[in-house]
Coordinates of N, CA and C in Angstrom, one line a residue:
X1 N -56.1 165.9 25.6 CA -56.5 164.5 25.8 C -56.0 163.9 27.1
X2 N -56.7 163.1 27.6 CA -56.3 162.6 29.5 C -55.4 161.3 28.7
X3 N -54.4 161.7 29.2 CA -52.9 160.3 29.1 C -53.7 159.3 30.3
X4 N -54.3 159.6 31.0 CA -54.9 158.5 31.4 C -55.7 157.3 30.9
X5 N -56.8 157.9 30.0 CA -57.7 156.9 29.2 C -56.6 155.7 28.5
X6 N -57.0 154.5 28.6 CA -56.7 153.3 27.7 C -56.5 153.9 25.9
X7 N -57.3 154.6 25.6 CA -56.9 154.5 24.0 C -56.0 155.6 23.9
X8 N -56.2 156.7 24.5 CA -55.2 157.8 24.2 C -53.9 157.2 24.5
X9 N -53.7 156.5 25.8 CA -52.5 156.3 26.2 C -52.2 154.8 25.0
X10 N -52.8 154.0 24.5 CA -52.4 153.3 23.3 C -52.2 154.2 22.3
X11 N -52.7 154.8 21.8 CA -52.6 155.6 20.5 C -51.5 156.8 20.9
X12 N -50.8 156.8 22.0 CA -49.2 157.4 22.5 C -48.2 156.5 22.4
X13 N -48.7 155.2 22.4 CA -47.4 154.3 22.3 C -47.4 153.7 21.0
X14 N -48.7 153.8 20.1 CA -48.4 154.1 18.6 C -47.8 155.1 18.2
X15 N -48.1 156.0 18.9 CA -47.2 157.4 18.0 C -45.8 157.0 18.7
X16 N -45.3 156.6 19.3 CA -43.6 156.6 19.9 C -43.4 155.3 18.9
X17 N -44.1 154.2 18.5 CA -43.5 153.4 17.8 C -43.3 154.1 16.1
X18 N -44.4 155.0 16.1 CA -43.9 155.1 14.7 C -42.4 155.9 14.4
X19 N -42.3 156.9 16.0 CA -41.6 157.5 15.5 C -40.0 156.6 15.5
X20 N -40.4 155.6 16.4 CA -39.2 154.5 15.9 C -38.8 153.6 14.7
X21 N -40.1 154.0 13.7 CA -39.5 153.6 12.8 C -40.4 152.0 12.7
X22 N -41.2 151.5 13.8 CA -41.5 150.5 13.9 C -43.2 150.6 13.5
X23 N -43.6 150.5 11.9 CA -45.0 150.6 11.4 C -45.7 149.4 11.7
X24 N -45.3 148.1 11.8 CA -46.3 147.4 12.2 C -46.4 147.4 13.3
X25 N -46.0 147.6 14.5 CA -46.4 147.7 15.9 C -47.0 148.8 15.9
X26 N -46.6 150.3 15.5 CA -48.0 151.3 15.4 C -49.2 150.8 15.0
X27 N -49.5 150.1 14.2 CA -50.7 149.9 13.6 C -51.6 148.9 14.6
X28 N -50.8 147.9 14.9 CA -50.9 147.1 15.9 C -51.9 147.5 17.3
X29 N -51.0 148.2 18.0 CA -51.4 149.4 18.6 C -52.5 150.2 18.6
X30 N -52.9 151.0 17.3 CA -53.9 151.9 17.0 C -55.1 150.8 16.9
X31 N -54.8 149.6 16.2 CA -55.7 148.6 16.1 C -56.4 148.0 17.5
X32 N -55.1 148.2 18.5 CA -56.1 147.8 19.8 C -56.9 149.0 20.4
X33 N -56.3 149.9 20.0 CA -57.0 151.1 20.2 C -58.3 151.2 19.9
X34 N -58.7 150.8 18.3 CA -60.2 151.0 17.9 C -61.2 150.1 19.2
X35 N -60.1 149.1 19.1 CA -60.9 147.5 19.9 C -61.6 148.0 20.8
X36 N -60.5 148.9 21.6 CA -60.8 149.4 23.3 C -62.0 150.5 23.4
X37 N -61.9 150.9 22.4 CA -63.2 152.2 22.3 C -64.1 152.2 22.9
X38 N -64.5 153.0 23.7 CA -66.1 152.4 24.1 C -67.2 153.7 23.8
X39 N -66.7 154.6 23.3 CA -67.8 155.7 22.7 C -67.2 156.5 22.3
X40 N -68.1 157.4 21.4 CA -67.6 157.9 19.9 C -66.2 158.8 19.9
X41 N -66.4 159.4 21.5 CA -64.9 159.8 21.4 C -63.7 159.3 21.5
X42 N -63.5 158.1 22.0 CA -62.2 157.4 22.1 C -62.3 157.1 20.4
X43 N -63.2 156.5 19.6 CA -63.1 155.8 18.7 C -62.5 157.0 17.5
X44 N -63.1 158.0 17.6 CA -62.3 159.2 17.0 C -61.3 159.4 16.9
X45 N -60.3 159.5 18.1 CA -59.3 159.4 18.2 C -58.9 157.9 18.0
X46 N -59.1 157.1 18.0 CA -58.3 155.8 17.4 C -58.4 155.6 15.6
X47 N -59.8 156.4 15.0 CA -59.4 156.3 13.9 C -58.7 157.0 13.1
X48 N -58.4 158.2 13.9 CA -57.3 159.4 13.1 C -56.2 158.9 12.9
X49 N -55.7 157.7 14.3 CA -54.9 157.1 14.0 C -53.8 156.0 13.3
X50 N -56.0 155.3 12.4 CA -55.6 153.9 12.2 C -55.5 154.8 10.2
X51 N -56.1 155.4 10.5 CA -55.9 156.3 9.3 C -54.4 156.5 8.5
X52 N -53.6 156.6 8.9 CA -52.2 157.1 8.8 C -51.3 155.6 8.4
X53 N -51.9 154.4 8.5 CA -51.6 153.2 8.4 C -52.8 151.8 7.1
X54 N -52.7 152.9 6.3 CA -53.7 152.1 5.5 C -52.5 151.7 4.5
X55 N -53.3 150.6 4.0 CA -52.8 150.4 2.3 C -53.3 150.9 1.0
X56 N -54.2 151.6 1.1 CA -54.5 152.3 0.1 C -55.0 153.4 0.1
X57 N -55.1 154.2 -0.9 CA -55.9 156.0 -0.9 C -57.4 155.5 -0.2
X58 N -58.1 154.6 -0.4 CA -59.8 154.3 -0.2 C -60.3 154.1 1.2
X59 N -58.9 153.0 1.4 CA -58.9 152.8 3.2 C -58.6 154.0 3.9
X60 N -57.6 154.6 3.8 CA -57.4 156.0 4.0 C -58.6 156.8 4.3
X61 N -58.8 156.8 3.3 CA -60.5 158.1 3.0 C -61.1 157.3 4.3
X62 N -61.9 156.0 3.9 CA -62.5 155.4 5.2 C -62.7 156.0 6.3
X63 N -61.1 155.7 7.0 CA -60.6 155.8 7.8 C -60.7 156.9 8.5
X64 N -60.5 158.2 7.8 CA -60.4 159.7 8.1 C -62.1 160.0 8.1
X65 N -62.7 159.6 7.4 CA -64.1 160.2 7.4 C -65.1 158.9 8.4
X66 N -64.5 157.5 9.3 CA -65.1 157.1 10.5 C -64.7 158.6 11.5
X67 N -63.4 158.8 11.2 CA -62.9 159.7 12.6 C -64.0 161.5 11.9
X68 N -64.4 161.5 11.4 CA -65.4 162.8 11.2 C -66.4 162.7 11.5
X69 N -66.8 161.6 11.4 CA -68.4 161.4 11.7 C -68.5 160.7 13.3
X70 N -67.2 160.4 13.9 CA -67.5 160.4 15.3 C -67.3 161.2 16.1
X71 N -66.5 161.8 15.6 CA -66.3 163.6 16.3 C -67.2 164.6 16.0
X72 N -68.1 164.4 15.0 CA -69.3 165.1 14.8 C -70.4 164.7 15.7
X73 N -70.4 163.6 15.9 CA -71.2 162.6 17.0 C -71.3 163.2 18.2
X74 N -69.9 163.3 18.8 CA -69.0 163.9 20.1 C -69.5 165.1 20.4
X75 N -69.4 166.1 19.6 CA -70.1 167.8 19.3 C -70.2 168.6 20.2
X76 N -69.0 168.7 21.4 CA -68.7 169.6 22.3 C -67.4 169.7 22.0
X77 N -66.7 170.5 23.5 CA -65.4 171.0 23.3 C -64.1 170.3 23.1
X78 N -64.5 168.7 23.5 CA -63.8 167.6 23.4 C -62.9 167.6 22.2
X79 N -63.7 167.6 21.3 CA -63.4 167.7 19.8 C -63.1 169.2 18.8
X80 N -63.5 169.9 19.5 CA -63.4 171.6 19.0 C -62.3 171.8 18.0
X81 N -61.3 171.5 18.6 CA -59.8 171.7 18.8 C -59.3 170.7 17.3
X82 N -60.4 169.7 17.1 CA -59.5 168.6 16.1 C -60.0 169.0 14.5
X83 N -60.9 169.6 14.2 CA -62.1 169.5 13.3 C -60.7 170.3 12.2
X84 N -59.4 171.7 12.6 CA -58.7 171.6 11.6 C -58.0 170.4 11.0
X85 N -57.3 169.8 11.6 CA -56.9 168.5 11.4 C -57.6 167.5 10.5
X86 N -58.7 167.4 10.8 CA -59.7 166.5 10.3 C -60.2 166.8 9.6
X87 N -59.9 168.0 8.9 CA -60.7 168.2 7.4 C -59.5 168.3 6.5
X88 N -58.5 168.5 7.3 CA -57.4 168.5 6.3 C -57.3 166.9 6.1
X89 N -57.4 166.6 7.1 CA -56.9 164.9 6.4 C -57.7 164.6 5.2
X90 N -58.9 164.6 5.3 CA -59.9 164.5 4.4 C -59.6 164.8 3.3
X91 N -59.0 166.4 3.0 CA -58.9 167.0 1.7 C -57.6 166.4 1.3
X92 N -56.6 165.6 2.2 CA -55.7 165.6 1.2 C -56.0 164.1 1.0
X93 N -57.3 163.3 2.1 CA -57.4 161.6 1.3 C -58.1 162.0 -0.1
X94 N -59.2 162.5 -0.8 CA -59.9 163.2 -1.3 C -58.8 163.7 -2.6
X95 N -57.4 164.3 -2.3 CA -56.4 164.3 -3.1 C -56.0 163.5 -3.8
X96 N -55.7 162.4 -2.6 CA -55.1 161.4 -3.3 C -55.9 160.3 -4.5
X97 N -56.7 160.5 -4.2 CA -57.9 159.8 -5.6 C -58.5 160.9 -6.2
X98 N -57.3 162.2 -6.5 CA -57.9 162.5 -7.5 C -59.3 163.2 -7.7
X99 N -60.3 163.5 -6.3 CA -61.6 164.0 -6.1 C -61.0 165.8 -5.7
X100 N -60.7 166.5 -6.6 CA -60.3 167.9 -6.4 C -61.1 168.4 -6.1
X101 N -62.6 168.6 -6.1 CA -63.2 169.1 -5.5 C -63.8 168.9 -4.2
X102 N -64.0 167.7 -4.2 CA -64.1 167.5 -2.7 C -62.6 167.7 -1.8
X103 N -61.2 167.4 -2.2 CA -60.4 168.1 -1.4 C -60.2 169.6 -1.0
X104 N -61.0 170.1 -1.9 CA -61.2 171.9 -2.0 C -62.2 172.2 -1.0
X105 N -63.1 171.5 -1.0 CA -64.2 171.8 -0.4 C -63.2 171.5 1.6
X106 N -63.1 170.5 1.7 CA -62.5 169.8 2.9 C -61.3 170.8 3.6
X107 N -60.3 171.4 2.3 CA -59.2 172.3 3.0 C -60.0 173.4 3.3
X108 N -61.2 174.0 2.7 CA -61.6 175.5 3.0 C -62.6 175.3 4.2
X109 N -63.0 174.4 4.4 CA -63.2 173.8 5.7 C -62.3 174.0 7.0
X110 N -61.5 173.3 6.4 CA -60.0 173.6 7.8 C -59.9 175.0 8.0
X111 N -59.8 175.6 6.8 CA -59.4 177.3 6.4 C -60.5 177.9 7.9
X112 N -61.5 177.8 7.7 CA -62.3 178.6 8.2 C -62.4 178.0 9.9
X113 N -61.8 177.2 10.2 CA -61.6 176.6 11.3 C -60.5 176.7 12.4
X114 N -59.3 177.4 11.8 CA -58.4 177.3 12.0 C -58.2 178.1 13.4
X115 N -59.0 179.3 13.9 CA -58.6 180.0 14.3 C -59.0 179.3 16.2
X116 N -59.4 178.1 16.2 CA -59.5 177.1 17.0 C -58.7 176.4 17.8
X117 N -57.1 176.7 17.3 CA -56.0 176.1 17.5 C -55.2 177.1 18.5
X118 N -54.9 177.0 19.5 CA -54.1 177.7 19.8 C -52.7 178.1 19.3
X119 N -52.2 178.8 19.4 CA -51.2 179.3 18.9 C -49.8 178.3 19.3
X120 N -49.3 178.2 18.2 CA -47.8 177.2 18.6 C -47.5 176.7 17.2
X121 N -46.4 176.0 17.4 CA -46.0 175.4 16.2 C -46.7 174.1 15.8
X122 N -48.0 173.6 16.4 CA -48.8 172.5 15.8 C -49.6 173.4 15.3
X123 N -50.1 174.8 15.3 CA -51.2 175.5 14.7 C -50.6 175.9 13.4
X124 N -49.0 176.2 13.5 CA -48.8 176.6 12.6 C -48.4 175.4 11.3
X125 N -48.6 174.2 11.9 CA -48.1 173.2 11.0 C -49.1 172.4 10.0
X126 N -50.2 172.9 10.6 CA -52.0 172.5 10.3 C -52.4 174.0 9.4
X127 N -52.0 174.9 9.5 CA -51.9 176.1 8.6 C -51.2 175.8 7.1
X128 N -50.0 175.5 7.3 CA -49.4 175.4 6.2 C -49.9 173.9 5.6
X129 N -50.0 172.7 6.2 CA -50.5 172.2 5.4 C -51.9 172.3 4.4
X130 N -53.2 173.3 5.3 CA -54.1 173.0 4.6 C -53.8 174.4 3.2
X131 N -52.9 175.7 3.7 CA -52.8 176.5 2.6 C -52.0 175.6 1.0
X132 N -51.3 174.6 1.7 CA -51.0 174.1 0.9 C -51.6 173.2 0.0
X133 N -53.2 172.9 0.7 CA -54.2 171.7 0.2 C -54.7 172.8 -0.8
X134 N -54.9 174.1 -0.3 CA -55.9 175.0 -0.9 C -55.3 175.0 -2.5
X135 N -53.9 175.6 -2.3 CA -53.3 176.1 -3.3 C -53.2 174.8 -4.6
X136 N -52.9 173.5 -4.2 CA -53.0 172.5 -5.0 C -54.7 172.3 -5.7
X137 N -55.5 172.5 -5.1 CA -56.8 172.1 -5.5 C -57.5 173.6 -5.9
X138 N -57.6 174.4 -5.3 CA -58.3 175.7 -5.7 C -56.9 177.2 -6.2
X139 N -55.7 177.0 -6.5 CA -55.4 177.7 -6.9 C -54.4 178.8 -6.0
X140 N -53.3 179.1 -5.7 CA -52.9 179.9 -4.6 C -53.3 180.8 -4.5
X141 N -53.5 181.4 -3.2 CA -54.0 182.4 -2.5 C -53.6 183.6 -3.7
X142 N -54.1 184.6 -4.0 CA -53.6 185.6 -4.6 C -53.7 187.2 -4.4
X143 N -53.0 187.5 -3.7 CA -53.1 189.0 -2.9 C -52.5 189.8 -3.6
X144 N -53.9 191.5 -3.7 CA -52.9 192.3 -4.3 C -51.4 192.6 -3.4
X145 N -50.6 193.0 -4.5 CA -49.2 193.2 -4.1 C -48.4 191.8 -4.1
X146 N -49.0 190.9 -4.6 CA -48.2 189.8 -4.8 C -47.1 189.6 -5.6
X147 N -46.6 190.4 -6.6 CA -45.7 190.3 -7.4 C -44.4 191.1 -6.8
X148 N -45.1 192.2 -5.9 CA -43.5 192.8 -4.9 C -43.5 192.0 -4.1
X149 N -44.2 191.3 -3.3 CA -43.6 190.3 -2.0 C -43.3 189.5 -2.4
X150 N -43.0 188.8 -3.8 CA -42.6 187.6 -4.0 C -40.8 188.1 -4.9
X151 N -41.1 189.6 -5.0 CA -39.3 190.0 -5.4 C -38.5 190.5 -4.1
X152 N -39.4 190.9 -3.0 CA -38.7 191.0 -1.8 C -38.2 189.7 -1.2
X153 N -39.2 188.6 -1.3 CA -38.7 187.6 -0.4 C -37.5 186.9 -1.2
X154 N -37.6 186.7 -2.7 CA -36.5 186.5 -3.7 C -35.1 187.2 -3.2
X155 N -35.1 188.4 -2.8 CA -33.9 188.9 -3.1 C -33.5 188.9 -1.4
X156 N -34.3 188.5 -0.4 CA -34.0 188.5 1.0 C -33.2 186.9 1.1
X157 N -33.9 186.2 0.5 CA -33.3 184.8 0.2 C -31.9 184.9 -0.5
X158 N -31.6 185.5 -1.6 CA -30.4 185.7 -2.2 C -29.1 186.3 -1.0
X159 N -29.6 187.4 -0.5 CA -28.5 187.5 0.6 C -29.2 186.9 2.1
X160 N -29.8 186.3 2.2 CA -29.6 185.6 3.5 C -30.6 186.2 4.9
X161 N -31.7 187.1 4.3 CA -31.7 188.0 5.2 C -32.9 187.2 5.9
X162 N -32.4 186.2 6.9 CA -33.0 185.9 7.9 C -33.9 186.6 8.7
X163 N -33.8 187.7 9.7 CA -34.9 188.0 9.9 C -36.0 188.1 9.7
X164 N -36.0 188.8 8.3 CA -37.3 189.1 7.2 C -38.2 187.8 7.0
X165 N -37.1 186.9 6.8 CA -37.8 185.6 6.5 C -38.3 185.0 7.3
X166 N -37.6 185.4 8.6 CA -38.4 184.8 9.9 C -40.0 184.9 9.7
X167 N -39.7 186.5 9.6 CA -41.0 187.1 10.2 C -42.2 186.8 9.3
X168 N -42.5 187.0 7.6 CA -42.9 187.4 7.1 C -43.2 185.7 6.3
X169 N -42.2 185.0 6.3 CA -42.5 183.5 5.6 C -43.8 182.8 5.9
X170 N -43.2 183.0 7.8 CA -44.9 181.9 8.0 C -46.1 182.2 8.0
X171 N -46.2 183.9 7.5 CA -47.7 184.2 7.6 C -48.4 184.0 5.9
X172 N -46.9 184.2 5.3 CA -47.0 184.0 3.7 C -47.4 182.2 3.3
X173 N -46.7 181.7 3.9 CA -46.9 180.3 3.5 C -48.3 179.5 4.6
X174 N -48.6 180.3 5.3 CA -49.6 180.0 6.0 C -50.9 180.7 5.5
X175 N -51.0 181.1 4.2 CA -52.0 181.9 3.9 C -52.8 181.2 3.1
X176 N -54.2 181.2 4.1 CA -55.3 180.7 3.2 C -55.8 181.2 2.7
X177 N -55.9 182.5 2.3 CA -56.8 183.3 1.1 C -58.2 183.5 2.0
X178 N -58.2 183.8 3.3 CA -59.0 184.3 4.2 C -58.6 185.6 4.4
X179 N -59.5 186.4 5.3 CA -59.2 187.9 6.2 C -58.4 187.8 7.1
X180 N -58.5 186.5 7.8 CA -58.0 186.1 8.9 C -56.4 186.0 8.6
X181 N -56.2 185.4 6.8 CA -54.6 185.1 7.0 C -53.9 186.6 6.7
X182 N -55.1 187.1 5.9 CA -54.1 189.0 5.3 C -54.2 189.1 6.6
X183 N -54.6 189.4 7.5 CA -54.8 190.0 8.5 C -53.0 190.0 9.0
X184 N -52.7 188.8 8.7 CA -51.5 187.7 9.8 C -50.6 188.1 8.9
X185 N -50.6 188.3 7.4 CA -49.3 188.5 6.6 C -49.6 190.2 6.4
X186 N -50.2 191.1 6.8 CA -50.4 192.6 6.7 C -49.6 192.8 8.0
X187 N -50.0 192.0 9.3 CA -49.0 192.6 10.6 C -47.8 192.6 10.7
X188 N -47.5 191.0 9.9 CA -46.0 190.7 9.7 C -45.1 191.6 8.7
X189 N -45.6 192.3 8.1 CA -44.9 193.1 6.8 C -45.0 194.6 7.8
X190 N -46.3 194.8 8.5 CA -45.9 196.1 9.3 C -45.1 196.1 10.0
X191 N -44.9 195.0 10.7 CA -43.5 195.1 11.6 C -42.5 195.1 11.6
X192 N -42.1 194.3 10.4 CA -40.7 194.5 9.6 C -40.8 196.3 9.1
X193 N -41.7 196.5 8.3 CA -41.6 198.1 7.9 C -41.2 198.8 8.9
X194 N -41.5 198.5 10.5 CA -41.6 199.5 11.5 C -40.0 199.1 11.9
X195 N -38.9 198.1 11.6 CA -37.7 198.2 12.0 C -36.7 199.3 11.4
X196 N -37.7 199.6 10.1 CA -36.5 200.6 8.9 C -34.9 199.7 8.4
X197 N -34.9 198.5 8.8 CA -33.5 197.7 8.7 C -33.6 197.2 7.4
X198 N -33.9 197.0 6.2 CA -33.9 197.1 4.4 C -33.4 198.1 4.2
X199 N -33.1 197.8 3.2 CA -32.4 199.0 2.4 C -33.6 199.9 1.6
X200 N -33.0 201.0 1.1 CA -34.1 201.8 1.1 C -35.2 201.3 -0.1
X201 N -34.7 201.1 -1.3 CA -35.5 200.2 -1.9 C -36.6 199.2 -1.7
X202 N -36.0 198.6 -0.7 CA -36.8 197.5 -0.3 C -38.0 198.2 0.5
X203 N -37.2 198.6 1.0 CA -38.2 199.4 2.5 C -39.2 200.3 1.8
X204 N -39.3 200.8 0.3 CA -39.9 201.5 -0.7 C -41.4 200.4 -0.8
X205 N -40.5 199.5 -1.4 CA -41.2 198.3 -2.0 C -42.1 197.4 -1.0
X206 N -41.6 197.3 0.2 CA -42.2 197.1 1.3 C -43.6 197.6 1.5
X207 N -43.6 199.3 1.3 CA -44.6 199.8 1.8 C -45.2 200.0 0.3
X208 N -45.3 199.7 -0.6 CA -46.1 199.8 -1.7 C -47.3 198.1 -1.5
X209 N -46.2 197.3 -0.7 CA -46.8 196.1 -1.0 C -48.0 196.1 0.4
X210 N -47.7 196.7 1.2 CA -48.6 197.1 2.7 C -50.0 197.6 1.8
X211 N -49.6 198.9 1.3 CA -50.5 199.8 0.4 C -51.3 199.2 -0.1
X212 N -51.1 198.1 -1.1 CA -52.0 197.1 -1.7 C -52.9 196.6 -1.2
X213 N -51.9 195.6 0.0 CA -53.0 194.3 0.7 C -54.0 195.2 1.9
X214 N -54.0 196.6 1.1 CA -54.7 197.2 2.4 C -56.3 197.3 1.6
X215 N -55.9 197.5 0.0 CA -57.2 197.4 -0.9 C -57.7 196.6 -1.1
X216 N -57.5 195.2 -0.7 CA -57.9 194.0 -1.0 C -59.8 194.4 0.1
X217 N -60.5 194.0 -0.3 CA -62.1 194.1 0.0 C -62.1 193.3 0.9
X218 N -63.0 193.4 2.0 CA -63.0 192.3 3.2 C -63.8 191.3 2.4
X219 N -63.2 190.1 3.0 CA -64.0 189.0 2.7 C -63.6 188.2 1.4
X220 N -62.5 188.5 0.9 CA -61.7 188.3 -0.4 C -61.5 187.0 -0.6
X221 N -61.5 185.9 -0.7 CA -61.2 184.5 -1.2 C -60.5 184.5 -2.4
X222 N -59.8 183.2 -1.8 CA -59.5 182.2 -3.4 C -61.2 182.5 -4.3

């Protein structure tokens, strides 16, 4: 986004007030933001952010689904980048009143979108939230070999064993129940395998659990 435009650069000094703690001047802010709009894209971005400042689940919803249908408006590369974001918001306003299927629908949305995001710790934070939308609404991801990777990661947690956890957590907790995410928690378990640093047990159980998620059928879903 150009820190130059009027709304982006408002809807920056909303985001600094909120992180001060100061909610009515964010809103304030995002509010002059909608004002300043002058086509579908600025307005987009000001309603993602007037979104975040409602009083209730309904205004919420509102709010998140003006900012969808102006970024659908928008329909180049401008917006490419946001559409994970923006269906997550959806699935989790959609949550919050209780509409489980349309929040299901909205996170497998994101799911399939994801791979839009460049890599970093905002892609990975838009991952775990929507695997988390998924698992609440449609049920957690469930990969064969799930019952050894969830006693390896138990017993890596019991002694501490950070690395493992490094490696293998965020592809686990980032798992949408796509090809795309086995893909991402199969490489991360290979490469731990390929250190030999578990003990031998584990390193047994390791490659039993590889073995499995290798039978899983392309195309597997929730």
């Amino acid at each position: 986004m150009d820190p130059a435009n009027e709304v982006v650069r408002l809807c920056g000094e909303g985001m600094r007030a909120e992180a001060d703690g100061r909610g009515a001047d964010a809103l304030a802010l995002f509010r002059r933001a909608w004002e300043r709009a002058g086509d579908d894209y600025e307005a987009c971005v000001a309603a993602h952010y007037l979104a975040r400042h409602q009083p209730s689940p309904e205004q919420t919803l509102h709010w998140n689904r003006v900012c969808l249908e102006r970024a659908d408006r928008v329909g180049d590369e401008r917006v490419r980048a946001f559409y994970p974001s923006l269906h997550a918001a959806m699935g989790r306003a959609h949550q919050d009143l209780g509409n489980t299927g349309a929040a299901g629908d909205h996170f497998a949305r994101a799911a399939g979108c994801l791979d839009v995001l460049p890599p970093g710790p905002y892609a990975e934070w838009v991952r775990f939230a929507v695997a988390e939308g998924l698992a609440a609404t449609r049920g957690p991801a469930r990969r064969p070999g799930e019952a050894e990777l969830t006693a390896l990661v138990q017993g890596w947690c019991a002694r501490d064993e950070l690395r493992a956890l490094a490696l293998v957590l965020p592809a686990r907790l980032g798992d949408t129940g796509t090809e795309q995410g086995r893909t991402r928690l199969t490489t991360a378990l290979r490469m731990l395998h390929a250190t030999r640093r578990l003990p031998d047990d584990e390193q047994q159980l390791l490659g039993r659990t590889i073995a499995a998620l290798a039978q899983e059928p392309d195309g597997a879903v929730r």
